[in-house]
CSV table of C-alpha atoms and ligand atoms in Angstrom, one decimal:
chain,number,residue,atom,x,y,z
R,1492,UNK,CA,55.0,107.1,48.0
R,1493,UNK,CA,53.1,106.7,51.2
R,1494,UNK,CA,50.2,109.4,51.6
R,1495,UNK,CA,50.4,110.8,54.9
R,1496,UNK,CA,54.0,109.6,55.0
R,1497,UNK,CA,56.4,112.5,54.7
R,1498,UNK,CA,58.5,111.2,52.4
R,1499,UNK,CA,62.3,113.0,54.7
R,1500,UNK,CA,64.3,112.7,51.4
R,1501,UNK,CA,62.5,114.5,48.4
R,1502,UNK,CA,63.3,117.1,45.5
R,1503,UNK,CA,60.8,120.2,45.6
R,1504,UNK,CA,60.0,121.3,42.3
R,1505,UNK,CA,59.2,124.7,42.2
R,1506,UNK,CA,56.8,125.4,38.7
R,1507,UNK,CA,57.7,129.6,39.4
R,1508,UNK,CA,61.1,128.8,38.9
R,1509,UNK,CA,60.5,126.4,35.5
R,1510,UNK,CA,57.8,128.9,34.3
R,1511,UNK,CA,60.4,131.8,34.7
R,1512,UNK,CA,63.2,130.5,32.8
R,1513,UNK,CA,60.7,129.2,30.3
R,1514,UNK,CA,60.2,132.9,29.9
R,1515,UNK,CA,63.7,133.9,29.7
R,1516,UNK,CA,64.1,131.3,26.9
R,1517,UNK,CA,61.5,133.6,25.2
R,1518,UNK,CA,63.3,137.1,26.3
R,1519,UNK,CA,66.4,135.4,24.8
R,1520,UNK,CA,65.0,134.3,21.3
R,1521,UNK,CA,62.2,137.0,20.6
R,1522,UNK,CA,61.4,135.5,17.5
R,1523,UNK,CA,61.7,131.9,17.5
R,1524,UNK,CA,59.0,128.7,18.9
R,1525,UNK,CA,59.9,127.3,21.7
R,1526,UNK,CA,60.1,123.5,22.2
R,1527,UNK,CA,60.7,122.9,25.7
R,1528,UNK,CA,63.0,119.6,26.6
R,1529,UNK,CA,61.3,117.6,29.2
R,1530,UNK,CA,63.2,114.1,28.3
R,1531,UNK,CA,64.9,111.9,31.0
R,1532,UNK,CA,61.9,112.4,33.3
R,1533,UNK,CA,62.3,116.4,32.6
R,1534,UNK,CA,66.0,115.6,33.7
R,1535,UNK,CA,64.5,114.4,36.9
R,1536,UNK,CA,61.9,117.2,37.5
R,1537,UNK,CA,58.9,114.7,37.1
R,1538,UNK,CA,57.7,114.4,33.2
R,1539,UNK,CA,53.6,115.2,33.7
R,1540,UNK,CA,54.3,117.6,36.0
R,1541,UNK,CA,56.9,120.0,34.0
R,1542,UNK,CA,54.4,119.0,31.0
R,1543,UNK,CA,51.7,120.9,32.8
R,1544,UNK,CA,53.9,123.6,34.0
R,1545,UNK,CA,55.2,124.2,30.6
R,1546,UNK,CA,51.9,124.1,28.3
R,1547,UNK,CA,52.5,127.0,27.2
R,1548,UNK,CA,55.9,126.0,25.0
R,1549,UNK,CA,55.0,126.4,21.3
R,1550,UNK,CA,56.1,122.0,21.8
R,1551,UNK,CA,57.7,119.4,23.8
R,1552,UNK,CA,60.2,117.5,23.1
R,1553,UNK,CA,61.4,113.5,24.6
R,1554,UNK,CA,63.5,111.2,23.7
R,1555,UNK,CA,61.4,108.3,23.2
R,1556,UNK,CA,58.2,107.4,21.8
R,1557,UNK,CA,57.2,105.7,25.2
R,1558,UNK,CA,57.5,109.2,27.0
R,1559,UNK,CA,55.2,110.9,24.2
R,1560,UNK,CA,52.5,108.3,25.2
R,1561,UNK,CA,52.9,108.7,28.6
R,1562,UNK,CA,52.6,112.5,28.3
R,1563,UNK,CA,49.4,111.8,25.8
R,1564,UNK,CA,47.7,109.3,28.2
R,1565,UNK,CA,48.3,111.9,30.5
R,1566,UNK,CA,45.6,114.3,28.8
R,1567,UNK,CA,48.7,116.6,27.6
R,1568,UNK,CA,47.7,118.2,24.4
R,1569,UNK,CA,50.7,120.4,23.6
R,1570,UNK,CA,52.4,119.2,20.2
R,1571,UNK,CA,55.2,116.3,21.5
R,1572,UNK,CA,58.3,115.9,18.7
R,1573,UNK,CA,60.0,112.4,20.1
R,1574,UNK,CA,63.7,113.2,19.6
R,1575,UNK,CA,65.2,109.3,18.5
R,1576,UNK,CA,62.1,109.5,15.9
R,1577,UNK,CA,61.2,105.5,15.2
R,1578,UNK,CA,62.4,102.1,14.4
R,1579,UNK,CA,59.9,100.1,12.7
R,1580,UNK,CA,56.4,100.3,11.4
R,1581,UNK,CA,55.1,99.1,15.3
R,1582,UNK,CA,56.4,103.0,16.1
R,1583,UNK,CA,55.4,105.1,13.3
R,1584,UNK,CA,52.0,104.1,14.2
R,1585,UNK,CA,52.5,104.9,17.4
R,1586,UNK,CA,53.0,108.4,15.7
R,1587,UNK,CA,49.8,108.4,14.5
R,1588,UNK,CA,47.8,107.1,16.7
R,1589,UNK,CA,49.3,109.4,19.7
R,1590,UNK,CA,50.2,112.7,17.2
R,1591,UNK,CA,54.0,112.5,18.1
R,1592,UNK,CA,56.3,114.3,15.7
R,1593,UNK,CA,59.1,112.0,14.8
R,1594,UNK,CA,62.6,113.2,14.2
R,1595,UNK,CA,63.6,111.8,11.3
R,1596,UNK,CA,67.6,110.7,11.0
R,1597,UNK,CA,68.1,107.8,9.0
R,1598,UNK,CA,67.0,106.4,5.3
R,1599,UNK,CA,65.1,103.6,7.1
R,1600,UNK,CA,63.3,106.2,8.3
R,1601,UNK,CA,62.7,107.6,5.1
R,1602,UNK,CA,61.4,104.5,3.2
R,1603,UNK,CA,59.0,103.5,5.9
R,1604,UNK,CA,57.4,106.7,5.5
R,1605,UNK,CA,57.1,106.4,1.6
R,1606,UNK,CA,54.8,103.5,2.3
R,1607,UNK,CA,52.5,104.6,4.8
R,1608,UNK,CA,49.4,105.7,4.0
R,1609,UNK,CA,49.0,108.4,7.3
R,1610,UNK,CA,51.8,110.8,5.9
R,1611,UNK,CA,50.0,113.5,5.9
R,1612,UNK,CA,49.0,113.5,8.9
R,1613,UNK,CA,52.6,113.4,10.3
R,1614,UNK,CA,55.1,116.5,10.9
R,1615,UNK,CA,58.4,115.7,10.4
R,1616,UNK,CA,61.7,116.7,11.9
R,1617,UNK,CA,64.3,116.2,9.3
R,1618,UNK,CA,67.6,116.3,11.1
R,1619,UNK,CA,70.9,117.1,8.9
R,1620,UNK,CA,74.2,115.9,10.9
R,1621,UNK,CA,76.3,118.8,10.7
R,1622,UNK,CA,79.5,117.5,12.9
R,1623,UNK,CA,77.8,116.3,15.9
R,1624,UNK,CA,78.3,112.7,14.5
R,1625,UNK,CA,75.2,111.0,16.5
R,1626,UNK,CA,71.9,111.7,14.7
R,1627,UNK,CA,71.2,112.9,11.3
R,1628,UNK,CA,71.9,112.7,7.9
R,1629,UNK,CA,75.6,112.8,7.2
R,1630,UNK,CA,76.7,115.6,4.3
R,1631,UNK,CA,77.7,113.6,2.0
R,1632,UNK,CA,73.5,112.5,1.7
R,1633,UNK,CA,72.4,115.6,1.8
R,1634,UNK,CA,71.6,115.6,-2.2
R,1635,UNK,CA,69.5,112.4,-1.6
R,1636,UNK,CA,67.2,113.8,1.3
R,1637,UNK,CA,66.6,117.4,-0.9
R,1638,UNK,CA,65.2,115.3,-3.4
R,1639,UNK,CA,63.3,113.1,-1.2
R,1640,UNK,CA,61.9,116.0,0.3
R,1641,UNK,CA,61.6,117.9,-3.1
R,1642,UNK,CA,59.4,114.8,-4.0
R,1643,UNK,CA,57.0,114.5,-1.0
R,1644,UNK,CA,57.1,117.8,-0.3
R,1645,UNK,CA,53.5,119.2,0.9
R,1646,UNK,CA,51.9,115.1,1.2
R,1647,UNK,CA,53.1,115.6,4.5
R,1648,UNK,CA,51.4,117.8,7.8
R,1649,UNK,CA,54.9,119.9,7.6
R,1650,UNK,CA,58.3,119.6,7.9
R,1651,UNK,CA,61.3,121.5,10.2
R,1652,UNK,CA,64.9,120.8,9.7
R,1653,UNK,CA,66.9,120.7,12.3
R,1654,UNK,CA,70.5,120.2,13.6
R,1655,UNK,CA,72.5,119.9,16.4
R,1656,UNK,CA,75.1,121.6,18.3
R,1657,UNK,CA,78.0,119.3,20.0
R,1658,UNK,CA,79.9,122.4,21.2
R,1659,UNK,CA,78.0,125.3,22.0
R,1660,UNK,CA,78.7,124.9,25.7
R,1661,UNK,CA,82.6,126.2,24.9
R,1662,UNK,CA,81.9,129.9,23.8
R,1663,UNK,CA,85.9,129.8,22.4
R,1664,UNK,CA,85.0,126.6,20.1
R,1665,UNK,CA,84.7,127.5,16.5
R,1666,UNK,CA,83.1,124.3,15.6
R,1667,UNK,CA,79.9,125.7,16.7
R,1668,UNK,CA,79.8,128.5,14.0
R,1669,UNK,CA,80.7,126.2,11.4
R,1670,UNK,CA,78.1,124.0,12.4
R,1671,UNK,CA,75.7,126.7,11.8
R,1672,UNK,CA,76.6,127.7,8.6
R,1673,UNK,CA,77.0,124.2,7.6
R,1674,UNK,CA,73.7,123.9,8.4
R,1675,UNK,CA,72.6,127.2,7.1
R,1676,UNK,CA,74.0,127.0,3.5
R,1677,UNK,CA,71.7,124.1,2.9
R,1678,UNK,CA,68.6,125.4,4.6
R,1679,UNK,CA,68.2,128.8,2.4
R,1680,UNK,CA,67.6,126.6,-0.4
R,1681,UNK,CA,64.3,124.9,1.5
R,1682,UNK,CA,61.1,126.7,2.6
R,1683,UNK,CA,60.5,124.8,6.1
R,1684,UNK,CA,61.2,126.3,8.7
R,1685,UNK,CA,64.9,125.6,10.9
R,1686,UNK,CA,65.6,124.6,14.3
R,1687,UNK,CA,69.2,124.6,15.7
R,1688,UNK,CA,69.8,125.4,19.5
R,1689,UNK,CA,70.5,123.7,22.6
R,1690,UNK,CA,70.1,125.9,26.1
R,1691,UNK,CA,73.6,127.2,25.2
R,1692,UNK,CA,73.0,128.0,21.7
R,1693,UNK,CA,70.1,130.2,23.3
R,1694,UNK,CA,72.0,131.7,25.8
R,1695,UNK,CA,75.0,132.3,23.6
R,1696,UNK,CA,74.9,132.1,20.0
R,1697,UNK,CA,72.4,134.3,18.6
R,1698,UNK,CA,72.7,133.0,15.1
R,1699,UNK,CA,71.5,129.8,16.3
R,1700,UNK,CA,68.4,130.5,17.2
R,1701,UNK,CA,66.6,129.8,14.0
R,1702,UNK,CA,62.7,129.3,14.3
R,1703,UNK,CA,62.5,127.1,16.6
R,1704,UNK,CA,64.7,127.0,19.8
R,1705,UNK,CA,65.0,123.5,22.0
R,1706,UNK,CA,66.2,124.9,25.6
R,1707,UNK,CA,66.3,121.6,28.0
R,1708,UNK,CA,69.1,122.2,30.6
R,1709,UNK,CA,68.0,126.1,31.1
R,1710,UNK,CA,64.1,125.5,31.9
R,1711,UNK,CA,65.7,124.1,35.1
R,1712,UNK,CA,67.5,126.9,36.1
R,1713,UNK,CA,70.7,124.7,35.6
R,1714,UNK,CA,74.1,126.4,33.5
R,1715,UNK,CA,75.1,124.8,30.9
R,1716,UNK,CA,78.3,126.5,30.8
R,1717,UNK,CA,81.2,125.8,33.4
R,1718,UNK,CA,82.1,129.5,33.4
R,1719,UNK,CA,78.9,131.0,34.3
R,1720,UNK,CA,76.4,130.6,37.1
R,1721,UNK,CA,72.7,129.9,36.6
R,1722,UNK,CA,71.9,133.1,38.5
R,1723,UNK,CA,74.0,135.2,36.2
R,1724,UNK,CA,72.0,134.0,33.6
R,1725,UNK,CA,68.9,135.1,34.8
R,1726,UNK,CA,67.7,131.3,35.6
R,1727,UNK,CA,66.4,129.9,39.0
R,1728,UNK,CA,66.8,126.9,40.1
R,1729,UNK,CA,63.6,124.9,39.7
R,1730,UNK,CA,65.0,121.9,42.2
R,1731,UNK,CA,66.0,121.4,46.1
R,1732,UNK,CA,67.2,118.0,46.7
R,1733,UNK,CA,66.3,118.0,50.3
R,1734,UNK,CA,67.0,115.2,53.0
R,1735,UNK,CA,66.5,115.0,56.8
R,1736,UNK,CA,68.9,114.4,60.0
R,1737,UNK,CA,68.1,111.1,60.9
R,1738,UNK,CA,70.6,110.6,63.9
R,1739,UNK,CA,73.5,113.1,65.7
R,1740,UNK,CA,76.5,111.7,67.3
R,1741,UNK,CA,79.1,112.7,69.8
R,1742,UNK,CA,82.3,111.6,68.7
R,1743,UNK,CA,85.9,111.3,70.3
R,1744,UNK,CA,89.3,111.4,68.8
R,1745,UNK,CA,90.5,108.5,66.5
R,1746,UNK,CA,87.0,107.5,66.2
R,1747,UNK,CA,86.8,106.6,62.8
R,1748,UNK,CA,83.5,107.0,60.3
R,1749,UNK,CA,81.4,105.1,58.1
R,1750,UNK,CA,82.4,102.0,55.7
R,1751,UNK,CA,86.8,101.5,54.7
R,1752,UNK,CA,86.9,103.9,58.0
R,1753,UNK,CA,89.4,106.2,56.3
R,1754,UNK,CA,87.9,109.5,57.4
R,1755,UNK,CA,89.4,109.5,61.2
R,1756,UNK,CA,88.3,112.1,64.0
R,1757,UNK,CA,91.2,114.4,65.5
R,1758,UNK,CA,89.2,116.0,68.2
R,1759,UNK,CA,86.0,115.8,69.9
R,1760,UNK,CA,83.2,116.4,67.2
R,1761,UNK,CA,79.5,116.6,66.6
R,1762,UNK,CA,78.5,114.1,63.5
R,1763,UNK,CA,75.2,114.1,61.4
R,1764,UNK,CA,74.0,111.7,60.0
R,1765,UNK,CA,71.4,112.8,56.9
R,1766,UNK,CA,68.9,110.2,54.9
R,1767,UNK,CA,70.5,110.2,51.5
R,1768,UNK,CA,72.8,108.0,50.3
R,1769,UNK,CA,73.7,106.9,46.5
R,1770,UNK,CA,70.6,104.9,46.0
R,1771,UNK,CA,68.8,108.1,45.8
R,1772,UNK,CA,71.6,109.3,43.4
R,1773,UNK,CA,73.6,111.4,45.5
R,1774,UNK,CA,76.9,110.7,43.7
R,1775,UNK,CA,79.3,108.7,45.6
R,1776,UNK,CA,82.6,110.2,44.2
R,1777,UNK,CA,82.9,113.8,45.7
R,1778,UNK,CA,86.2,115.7,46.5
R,1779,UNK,CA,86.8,115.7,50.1
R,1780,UNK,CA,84.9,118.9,51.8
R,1781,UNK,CA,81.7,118.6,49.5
R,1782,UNK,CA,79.3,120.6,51.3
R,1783,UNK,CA,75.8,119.8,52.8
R,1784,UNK,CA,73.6,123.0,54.2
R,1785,UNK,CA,71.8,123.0,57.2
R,1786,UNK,CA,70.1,125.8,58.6
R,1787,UNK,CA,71.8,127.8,56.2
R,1788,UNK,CA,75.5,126.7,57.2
R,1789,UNK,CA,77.3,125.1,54.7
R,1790,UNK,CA,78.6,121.9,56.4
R,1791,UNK,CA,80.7,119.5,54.8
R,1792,UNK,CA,80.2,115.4,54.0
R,1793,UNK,CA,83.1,113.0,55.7
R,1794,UNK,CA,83.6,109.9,55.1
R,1795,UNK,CA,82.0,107.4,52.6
R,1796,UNK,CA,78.7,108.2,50.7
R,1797,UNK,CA,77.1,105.1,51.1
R,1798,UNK,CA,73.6,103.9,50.0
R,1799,UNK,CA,71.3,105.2,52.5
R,1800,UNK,CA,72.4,107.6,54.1
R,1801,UNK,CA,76.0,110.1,54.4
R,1802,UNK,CA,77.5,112.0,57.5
R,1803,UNK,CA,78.1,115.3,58.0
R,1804,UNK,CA,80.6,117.6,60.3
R,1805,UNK,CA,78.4,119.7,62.3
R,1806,UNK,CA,80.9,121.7,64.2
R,1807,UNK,CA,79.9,124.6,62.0
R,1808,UNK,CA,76.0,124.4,63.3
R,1809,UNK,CA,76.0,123.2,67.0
R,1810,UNK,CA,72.2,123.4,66.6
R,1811,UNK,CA,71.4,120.9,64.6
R,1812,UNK,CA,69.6,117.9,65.6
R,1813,UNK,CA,67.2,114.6,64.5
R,1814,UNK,CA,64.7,115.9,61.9
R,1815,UNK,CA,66.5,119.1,60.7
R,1816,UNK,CA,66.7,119.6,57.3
R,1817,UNK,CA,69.7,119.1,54.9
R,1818,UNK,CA,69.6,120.9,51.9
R,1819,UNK,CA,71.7,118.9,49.2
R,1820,UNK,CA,71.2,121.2,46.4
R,1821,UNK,CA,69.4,124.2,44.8
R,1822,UNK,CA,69.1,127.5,46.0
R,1823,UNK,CA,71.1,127.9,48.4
R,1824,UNK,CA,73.9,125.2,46.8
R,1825,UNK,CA,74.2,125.4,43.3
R,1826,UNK,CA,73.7,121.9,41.7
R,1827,UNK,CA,76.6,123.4,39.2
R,1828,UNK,CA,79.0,123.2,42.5
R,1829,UNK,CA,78.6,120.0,43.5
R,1830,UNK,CA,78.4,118.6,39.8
R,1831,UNK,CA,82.2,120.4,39.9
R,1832,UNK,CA,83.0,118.8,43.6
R,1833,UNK,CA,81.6,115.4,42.2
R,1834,UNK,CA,83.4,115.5,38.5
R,1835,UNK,CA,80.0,115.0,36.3
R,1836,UNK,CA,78.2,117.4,35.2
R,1837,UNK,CA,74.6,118.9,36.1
R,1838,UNK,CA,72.7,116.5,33.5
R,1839,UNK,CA,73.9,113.2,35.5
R,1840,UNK,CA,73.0,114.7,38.8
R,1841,UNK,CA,69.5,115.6,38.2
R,1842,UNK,CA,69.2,112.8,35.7
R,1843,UNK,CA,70.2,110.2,38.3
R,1844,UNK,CA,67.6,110.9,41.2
R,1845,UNK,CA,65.9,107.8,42.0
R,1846,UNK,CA,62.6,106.5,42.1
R,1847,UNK,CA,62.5,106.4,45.9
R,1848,UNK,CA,63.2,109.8,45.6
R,1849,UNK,CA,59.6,111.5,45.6
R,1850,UNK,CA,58.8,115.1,44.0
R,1851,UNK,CA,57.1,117.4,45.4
R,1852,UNK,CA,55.7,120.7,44.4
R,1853,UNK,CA,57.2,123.9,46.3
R,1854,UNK,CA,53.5,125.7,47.4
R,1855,UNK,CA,53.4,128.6,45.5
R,1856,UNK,CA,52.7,131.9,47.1
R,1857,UNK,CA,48.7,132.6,47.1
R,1858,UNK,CA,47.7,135.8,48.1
R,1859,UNK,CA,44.3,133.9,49.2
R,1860,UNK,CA,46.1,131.2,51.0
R,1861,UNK,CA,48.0,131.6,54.0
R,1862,UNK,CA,48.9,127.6,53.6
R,1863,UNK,CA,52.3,126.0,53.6
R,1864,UNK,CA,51.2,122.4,53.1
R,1865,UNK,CA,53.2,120.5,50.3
R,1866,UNK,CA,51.1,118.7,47.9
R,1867,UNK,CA,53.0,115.1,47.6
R,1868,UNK,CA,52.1,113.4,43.7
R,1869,UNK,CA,53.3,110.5,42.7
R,1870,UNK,CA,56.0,110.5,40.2
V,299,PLP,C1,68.7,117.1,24.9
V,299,PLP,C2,68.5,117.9,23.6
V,299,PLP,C3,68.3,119.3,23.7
V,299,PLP,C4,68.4,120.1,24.9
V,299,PLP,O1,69.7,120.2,25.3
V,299,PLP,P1,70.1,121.1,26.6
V,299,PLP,O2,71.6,121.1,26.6
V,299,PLP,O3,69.6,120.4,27.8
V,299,PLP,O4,69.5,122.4,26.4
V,299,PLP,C5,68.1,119.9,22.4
V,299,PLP,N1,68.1,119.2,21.3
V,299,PLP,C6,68.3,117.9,21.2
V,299,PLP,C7,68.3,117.2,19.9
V,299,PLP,C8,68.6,117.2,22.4
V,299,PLP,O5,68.8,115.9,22.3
C-alpha cells in the first residue's frame, strides 16, 4: 500500500469487535485456556495485527510453522502451538529455536522427537483422531502412543491431547458426542490436560470444552452455524469489506451490462459502478439479487462480477454518486448472507481477500481524541 494513498477498496478491522468475542469465548467456557485461531492470515483479518489484539489468549494457534515465525519475528511473545506440527528435523528446530508448540499427529513425528536432544524444552500437542479422519492418531494406535507417552512422560516441557470435531457445526449430528467420548474414555486414563473444541463446540457443546478451547471462526464475530446469526450469539463482526463508487451511469432500455451482456435493462435506470471485483476476492458466483449497501440501502449487484470492479442497481439510492461508499460486508450485511447468496461458506470469503486488499484498523473511540483518521498498516 501507498501511504497517503487511500487505498478505496479495504477491510476495516475493528480490534473492539475481536477483543469482545474473545471475551465471549471466555463467558462461554469459564473454566477452560483459550487458544485463539489466528491461521490463514487470522482468516484474512491480518495475522500481527489480531496477534496483538488478542495477547491476552492463554495461546495462539497457526497452521504452519512459517506463520509461528512470522508472529515471533514480529516480537509476539504469547505461546504459538503450529497446528500441521512438522515434517523433518529442518522444522523441529524451527520449534526450538522460535518456541512453537508442535501438534503432534503422526509416528514420524514421534521418532524424530525420540532423537532430539531439545525435548524438553518442547510442549507437545498429541492429537488422537477420533472420526475426523485428517489429523491424528487413528484408534486402532492408540495403545502404541500411551506407551510412548508413558515412556517419555515428564522429559518433555508438557503435553495436551487434543482432538477434533468434524461435525459440531450440525447441533442434530450425533457424531459429535461420540467423538467426545471417544476421545474422553482414553483421556481419563492420562494426567495432561485435554483440548477438544472448535468455535461451535464452544458455542454449543458444553462437554467439549475440556481445558483448553480453540475458538477461530467466532473471534471474528462470524457463525459457524447456518441456523444462527453472529449477533444472536453475542459476536460482532470484526470486518467491513468496504469499496468505493468509482463511476455512475444513466442507462436506457435494452442496454445491456458488463461482460456475456446477459443482465439486460428494461427501463431507464441509474448503474453503479463500485471498485471490487474478484481479484480482491469478492466471489464471482452469487445468486442473482446479491446485495451491495450504500448509504445504508441495500442495493443489489447485476450483471457479471468481474475482476475489478462489479455494478450495482441504484434505483433504490438516487443519491449515490463517484466516491460513495459501498459496504460489501459486515455490520450492516452479514458476511453469513452473502456466504448463503454465494454458496461457500464464511471461511472462504474472509479467507480469500487478496493482497491488494489493504487492512485497516476501525479508530477506536478515545474519549481524549476527537480524531477519525484511519491508521493504514501494511499487511
Ligand atoms: C481451524 C481449527 C480450529 C478453529 O476452528 P473454527 O471453526 O474456526 O473455530 C480449531 N482447531 C483446529 C485443529 C483447527 O484446525
Amino acid at each position: 500500500m501507498i501511504e497517503g494513498v487511500s487505498p478505496s477498496t479495504r477491510a476495516l478491522v475493528d480490534s473492539s469487535a475481536l477483543q469482545h468475542n474473545l471475551r465471549q469465548a471466555r463467558q462461554q467456557a469459564p473454566d477452560s485456556r483459550v487458544m485463539a485461531v489466528i491461521k490463514a492470515n487470522a482468516y484474512g483479518h491480518g495475522l500481527v495485527r489480531v496477534a496483538r489484539v488478542l495477547e491476552d489468549a492463554d495461546a495462539l494457534a497457526v497452521a504452519r510453522v512459517k506463520e509461528g515465525i512470522v508472529l515471533r519475528n514480529a516480537g509476539i511473545t504469547t505461546r504459538i502451538v503450529v497446528l500441521q506440527g512438522f515434517l523433518d528435523r529442518d522444522e523441529l528446530d524451527a520449534y526450538l529455536n522460535f518456541q512453537l508448540e508442535p501438534v503432534i499427529h503422526g509416528f514420524h513425528q514421534l521418532r524424530l522427537l525420540a532423537t532430539c536432544s531439545y525435548l524438553d524444552k518442547l510442549h507437545l500437542w498429541m492429537k488422537l483422531d477420533t472420526g475426523m479422519n485428517r489429523l491424528g492418531f487413528r484408534q486402532p494406535d492408540w495403545n502404541a502412543v500411551h506407551e510412548w507417552v508413558g515412556h517419555y512422560r515428564d522429559k518433555w516441557a508438557g503435553l495436551t491431547w487434543m482432538t477434533h470435531l468434524a461435525n459440531a457445526d450440525d447441533l442434530a449430528d450425533a457424531a459429535t458426542i461420540k467423538q467426545i467420548n471417544l476421545f474422553n474414555d482414553f483421556t481419563s486414563n492420562q494426567i495432561e490436560p485435554t483440548s477438544i473444541a472448535n468455535s461451535a463446540g464452544v458455542l454449543s457443546w458444553k462437554q467439549s470444552h475440556a481445558d483448553w478451547i480453540r475458538p477461530g471462526l467466532m473471534l471474528y464475530g462470524v457463525s459457524p452455524f447456518t441456523d444462527r446469526t453472529a449477533s444472536e450469539l453475542g459476536l460482532h463482526p470484526a470486518m467491513t469489506l468496504q469499496s468505493r463508487l468509482v463511476s455512475c451511469q444513466q442507462l436506457q432500455p435494452g442496454d445491456s451490462v458488463g461482460y456475456g451482456g446477459d443482465w439486460v435493462c428494461h427501463q431507464s435506470m441509474r448503474l453503479g459502478v463500485v471498485a471490487i471485483g474478484y481479484g480482491d476476492g469478492y466471489p464471482r458466483s452469487i445468486q442473482a439479487g446479491t446485495f451491495v449497501v450504500i448509504h445504508g440501502i441495500p442495493v443489489p449487484i447485476i450483471g457479471r462480477v468481474s475482476m475489478d470492479m462489479l455494478t450495482v442497481d441504484l434505483t433504490a439510492s438516487p443519491e449515490a454518486c463517484e466516491g460513495d461508499e459501498v459496504i460489501l460486508w459486515g455490520n450492516q450485511l452479514p458476511i453469513e448472507t452473502l456466504a448463503k447468496s454465494s454458496s461457500t461458506i464464511p471461511y472462504t470469503l474472509l479467507c480469500g481477500i487478496t493482497r491488494r486488499v489493504g487492512i485497516v484498523d476501525v479508530p477506536q473511540v478515545d474519549a481524549n481524541s476527537e480524531s477519525k483518521k484511519q491508521i493504514v498498516v501494511e499487511r
